mmCIF file of C-alpha atoms in Angstrom:
data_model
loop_
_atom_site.group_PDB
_atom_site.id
_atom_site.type_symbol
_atom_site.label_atom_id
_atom_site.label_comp_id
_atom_site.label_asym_id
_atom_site.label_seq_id
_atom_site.Cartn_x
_atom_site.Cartn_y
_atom_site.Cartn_z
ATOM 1 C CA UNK A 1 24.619 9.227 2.271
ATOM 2 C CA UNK A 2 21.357 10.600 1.091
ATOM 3 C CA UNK A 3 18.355 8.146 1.192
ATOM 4 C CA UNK A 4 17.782 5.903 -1.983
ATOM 5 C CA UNK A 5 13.965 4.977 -3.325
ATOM 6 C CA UNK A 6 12.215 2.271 -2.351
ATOM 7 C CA UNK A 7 10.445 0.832 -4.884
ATOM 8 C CA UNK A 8 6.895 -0.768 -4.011
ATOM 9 C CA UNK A 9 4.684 -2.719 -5.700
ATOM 10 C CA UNK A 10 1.112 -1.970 -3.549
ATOM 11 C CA UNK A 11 -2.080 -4.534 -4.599
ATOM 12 C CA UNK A 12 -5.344 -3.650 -2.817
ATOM 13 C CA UNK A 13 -7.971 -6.266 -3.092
ATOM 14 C CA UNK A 14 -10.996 -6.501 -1.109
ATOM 15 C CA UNK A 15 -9.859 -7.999 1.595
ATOM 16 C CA UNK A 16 -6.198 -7.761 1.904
ATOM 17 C CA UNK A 17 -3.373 -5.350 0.963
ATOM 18 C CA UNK A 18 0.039 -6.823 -0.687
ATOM 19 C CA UNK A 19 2.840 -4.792 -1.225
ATOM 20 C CA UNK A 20 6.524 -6.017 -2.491
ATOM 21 C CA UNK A 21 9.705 -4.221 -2.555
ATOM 22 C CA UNK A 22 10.921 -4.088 -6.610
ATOM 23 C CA UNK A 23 14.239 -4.420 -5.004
ATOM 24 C CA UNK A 24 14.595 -6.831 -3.162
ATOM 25 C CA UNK A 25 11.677 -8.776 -3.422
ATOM 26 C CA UNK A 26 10.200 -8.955 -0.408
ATOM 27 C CA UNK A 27 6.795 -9.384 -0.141
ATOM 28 C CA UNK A 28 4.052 -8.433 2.541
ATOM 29 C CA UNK A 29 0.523 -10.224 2.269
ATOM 30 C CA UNK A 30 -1.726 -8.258 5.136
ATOM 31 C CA UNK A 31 -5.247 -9.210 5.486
ATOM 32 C CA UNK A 32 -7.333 -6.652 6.565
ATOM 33 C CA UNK A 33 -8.238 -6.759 10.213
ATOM 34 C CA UNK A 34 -11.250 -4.402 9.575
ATOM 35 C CA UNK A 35 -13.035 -4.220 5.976
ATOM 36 C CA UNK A 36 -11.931 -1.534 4.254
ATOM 37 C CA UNK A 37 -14.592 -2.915 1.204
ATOM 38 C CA UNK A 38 -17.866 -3.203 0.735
ATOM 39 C CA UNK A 39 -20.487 -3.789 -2.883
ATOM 40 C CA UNK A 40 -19.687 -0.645 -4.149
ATOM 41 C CA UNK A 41 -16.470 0.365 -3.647
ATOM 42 C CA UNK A 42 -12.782 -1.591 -2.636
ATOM 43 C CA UNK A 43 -12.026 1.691 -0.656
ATOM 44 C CA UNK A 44 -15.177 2.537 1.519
ATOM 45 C CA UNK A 45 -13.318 2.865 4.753
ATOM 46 C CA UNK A 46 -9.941 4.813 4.135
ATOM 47 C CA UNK A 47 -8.967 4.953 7.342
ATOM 48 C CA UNK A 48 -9.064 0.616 7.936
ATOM 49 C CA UNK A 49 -7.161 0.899 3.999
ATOM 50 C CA UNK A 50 -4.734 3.025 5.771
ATOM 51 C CA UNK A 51 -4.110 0.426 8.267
ATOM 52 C CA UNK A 52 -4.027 -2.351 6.485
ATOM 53 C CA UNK A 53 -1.247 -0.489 4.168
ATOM 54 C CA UNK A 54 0.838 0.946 7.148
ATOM 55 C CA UNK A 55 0.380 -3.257 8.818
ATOM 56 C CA UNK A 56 2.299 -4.035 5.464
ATOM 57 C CA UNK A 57 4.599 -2.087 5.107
ATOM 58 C CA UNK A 58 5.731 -2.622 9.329
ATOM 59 C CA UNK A 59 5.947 -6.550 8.087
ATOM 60 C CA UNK A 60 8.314 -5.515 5.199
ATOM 61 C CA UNK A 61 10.401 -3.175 7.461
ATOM 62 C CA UNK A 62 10.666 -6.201 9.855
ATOM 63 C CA UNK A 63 12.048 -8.491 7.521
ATOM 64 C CA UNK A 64 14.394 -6.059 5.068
ATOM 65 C CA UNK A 65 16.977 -3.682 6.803
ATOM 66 C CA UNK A 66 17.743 -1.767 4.091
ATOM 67 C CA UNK A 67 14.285 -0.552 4.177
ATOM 68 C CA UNK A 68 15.216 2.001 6.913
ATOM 69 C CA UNK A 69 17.690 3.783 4.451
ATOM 70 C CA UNK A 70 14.987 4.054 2.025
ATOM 71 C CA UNK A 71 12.867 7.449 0.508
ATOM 72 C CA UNK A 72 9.443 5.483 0.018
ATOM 73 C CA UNK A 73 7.819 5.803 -3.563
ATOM 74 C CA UNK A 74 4.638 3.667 -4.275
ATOM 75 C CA UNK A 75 3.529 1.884 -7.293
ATOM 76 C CA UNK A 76 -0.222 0.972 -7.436
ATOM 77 C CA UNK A 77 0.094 -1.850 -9.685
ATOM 78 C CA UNK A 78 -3.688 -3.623 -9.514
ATOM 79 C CA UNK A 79 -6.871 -3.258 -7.521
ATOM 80 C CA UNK A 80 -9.427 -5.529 -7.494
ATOM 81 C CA UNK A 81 -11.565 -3.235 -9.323
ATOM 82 C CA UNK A 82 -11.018 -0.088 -11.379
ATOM 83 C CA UNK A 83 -10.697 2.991 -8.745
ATOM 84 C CA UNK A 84 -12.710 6.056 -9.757
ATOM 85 C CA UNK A 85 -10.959 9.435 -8.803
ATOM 86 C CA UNK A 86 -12.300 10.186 -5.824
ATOM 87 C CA UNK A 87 -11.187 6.077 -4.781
ATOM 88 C CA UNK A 88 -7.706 6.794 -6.152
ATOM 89 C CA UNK A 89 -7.570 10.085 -3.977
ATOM 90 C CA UNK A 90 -8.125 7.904 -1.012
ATOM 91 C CA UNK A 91 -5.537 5.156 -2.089
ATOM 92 C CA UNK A 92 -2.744 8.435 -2.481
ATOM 93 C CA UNK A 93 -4.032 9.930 0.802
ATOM 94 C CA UNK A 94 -3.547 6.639 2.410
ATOM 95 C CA UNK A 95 0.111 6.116 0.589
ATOM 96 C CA UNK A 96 1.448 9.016 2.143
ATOM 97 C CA UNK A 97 0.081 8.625 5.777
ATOM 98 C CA UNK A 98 1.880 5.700 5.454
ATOM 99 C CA UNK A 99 5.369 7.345 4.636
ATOM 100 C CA UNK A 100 5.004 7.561 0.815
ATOM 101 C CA UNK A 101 6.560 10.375 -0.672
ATOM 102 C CA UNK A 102 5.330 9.803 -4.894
ATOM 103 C CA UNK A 103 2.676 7.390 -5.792
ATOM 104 C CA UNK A 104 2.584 6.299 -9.296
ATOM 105 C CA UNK A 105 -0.947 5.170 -10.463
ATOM 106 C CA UNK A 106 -0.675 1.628 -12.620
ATOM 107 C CA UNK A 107 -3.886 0.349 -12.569
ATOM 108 C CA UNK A 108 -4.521 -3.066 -14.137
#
Protein backbone atom coordinates (compact mmCIF):
# COMPACT_ATOMS: atom_id res chain seq x y z
CA UNK A 1 0.00 0.00 0.00
CA UNK A 2 1.74 3.14 -1.01
CA UNK A 3 1.95 5.91 1.69
CA UNK A 4 -1.05 8.44 1.87
CA UNK A 5 -0.45 12.46 2.73
CA UNK A 6 -0.50 13.76 5.84
CA UNK A 7 -2.01 16.81 6.00
CA UNK A 8 -0.54 19.49 8.57
CA UNK A 9 -1.59 22.52 9.70
CA UNK A 10 2.05 24.18 11.09
CA UNK A 11 1.56 27.75 13.29
CA UNK A 12 4.89 29.34 14.31
CA UNK A 13 4.56 32.03 16.85
CA UNK A 14 7.24 33.48 18.82
CA UNK A 15 7.49 31.27 21.26
CA UNK A 16 5.92 28.05 20.41
CA UNK A 17 5.26 25.89 17.31
CA UNK A 18 1.60 24.19 16.81
CA UNK A 19 0.98 21.89 14.25
CA UNK A 20 -2.43 19.72 13.70
CA UNK A 21 -3.09 16.87 11.50
CA UNK A 22 -6.19 18.07 8.88
CA UNK A 23 -7.09 14.50 9.29
CA UNK A 24 -7.51 13.55 12.16
CA UNK A 25 -7.29 16.38 14.24
CA UNK A 26 -4.73 15.97 16.38
CA UNK A 27 -3.05 18.69 17.64
CA UNK A 28 0.61 19.35 18.98
CA UNK A 29 1.24 22.67 21.06
CA UNK A 30 5.34 22.67 21.58
CA UNK A 31 6.84 25.52 23.33
CA UNK A 32 10.08 26.28 22.35
CA UNK A 33 12.78 25.04 24.65
CA UNK A 34 15.31 27.54 23.09
CA UNK A 35 14.08 30.95 21.36
CA UNK A 36 13.98 30.60 18.00
CA UNK A 37 12.64 34.66 18.03
CA UNK A 38 13.88 37.66 18.74
CA UNK A 39 12.62 41.88 17.81
CA UNK A 40 13.23 41.46 14.41
CA UNK A 41 12.46 38.39 13.15
CA UNK A 42 10.05 35.08 14.44
CA UNK A 43 12.81 32.90 12.73
CA UNK A 44 16.30 34.18 13.96
CA UNK A 45 17.56 30.83 15.06
CA UNK A 46 16.55 28.11 12.39
CA UNK A 47 18.14 25.53 13.83
CA UNK A 48 16.05 25.91 17.66
CA UNK A 49 12.75 26.45 14.83
CA UNK A 50 13.84 23.18 13.55
CA UNK A 51 13.58 21.67 16.88
CA UNK A 52 10.81 22.98 18.10
CA UNK A 53 8.99 21.69 14.70
CA UNK A 54 10.61 18.13 14.72
CA UNK A 55 9.46 18.20 19.12
CA UNK A 56 5.91 18.56 17.46
CA UNK A 57 5.62 16.58 15.18
CA UNK A 58 7.38 13.41 17.68
CA UNK A 59 4.21 14.48 20.10
CA UNK A 60 1.77 13.96 17.14
CA UNK A 61 3.46 10.67 16.04
CA UNK A 62 3.08 9.57 19.73
CA UNK A 63 -0.43 10.04 19.96
CA UNK A 64 -1.79 9.10 16.13
CA UNK A 65 -0.66 5.68 14.59
CA UNK A 66 -1.65 6.26 11.38
CA UNK A 67 0.90 8.88 11.24
CA UNK A 68 3.61 6.25 10.49
CA UNK A 69 1.81 5.30 7.14
CA UNK A 70 1.85 8.82 6.20
CA UNK A 71 3.96 10.91 3.11
CA UNK A 72 4.29 14.28 5.20
CA UNK A 73 3.06 17.54 3.33
CA UNK A 74 3.03 20.86 5.37
CA UNK A 75 0.67 23.68 5.39
CA UNK A 76 2.00 26.98 6.89
CA UNK A 77 -1.21 28.36 7.84
CA UNK A 78 -0.17 31.64 10.22
CA UNK A 79 2.95 33.12 11.74
CA UNK A 80 2.98 35.54 14.16
CA UNK A 81 4.26 37.97 11.79
CA UNK A 82 4.51 38.19 8.01
CA UNK A 83 7.78 36.04 6.92
CA UNK A 84 9.96 37.81 4.36
CA UNK A 85 11.61 35.36 1.77
CA UNK A 86 14.61 34.73 3.12
CA UNK A 87 12.32 33.83 6.74
CA UNK A 88 10.06 31.61 4.62
CA UNK A 89 13.26 29.83 3.15
CA UNK A 90 14.15 28.98 6.66
CA UNK A 91 10.54 27.83 7.69
CA UNK A 92 10.75 25.27 4.21
CA UNK A 93 14.35 24.32 5.11
CA UNK A 94 13.20 23.52 8.53
CA UNK A 95 9.85 21.57 7.12
CA UNK A 96 11.82 19.20 5.34
CA UNK A 97 14.59 18.40 7.97
CA UNK A 98 11.76 17.51 9.73
CA UNK A 99 10.38 14.85 7.17
CA UNK A 100 8.29 17.21 4.97
CA UNK A 101 8.18 16.33 1.54
CA UNK A 102 5.83 19.74 -0.05
CA UNK A 103 5.25 22.77 1.99
CA UNK A 104 2.46 24.92 0.95
CA UNK A 105 2.90 28.63 2.01
CA UNK A 106 -0.65 30.10 3.60
CA UNK A 107 0.31 32.90 5.39
CA UNK A 108 -2.32 34.78 7.40
Amino acid sequence: MPPRPLDLDVAIYRDRVQVTNRATTTFADQRANHEFSNAASVVAEPRYLEDTIVRAIRQLAHEDRAFMLCDPIAHVVGCETALDESERYIVESALHQSGMKTVVFEID
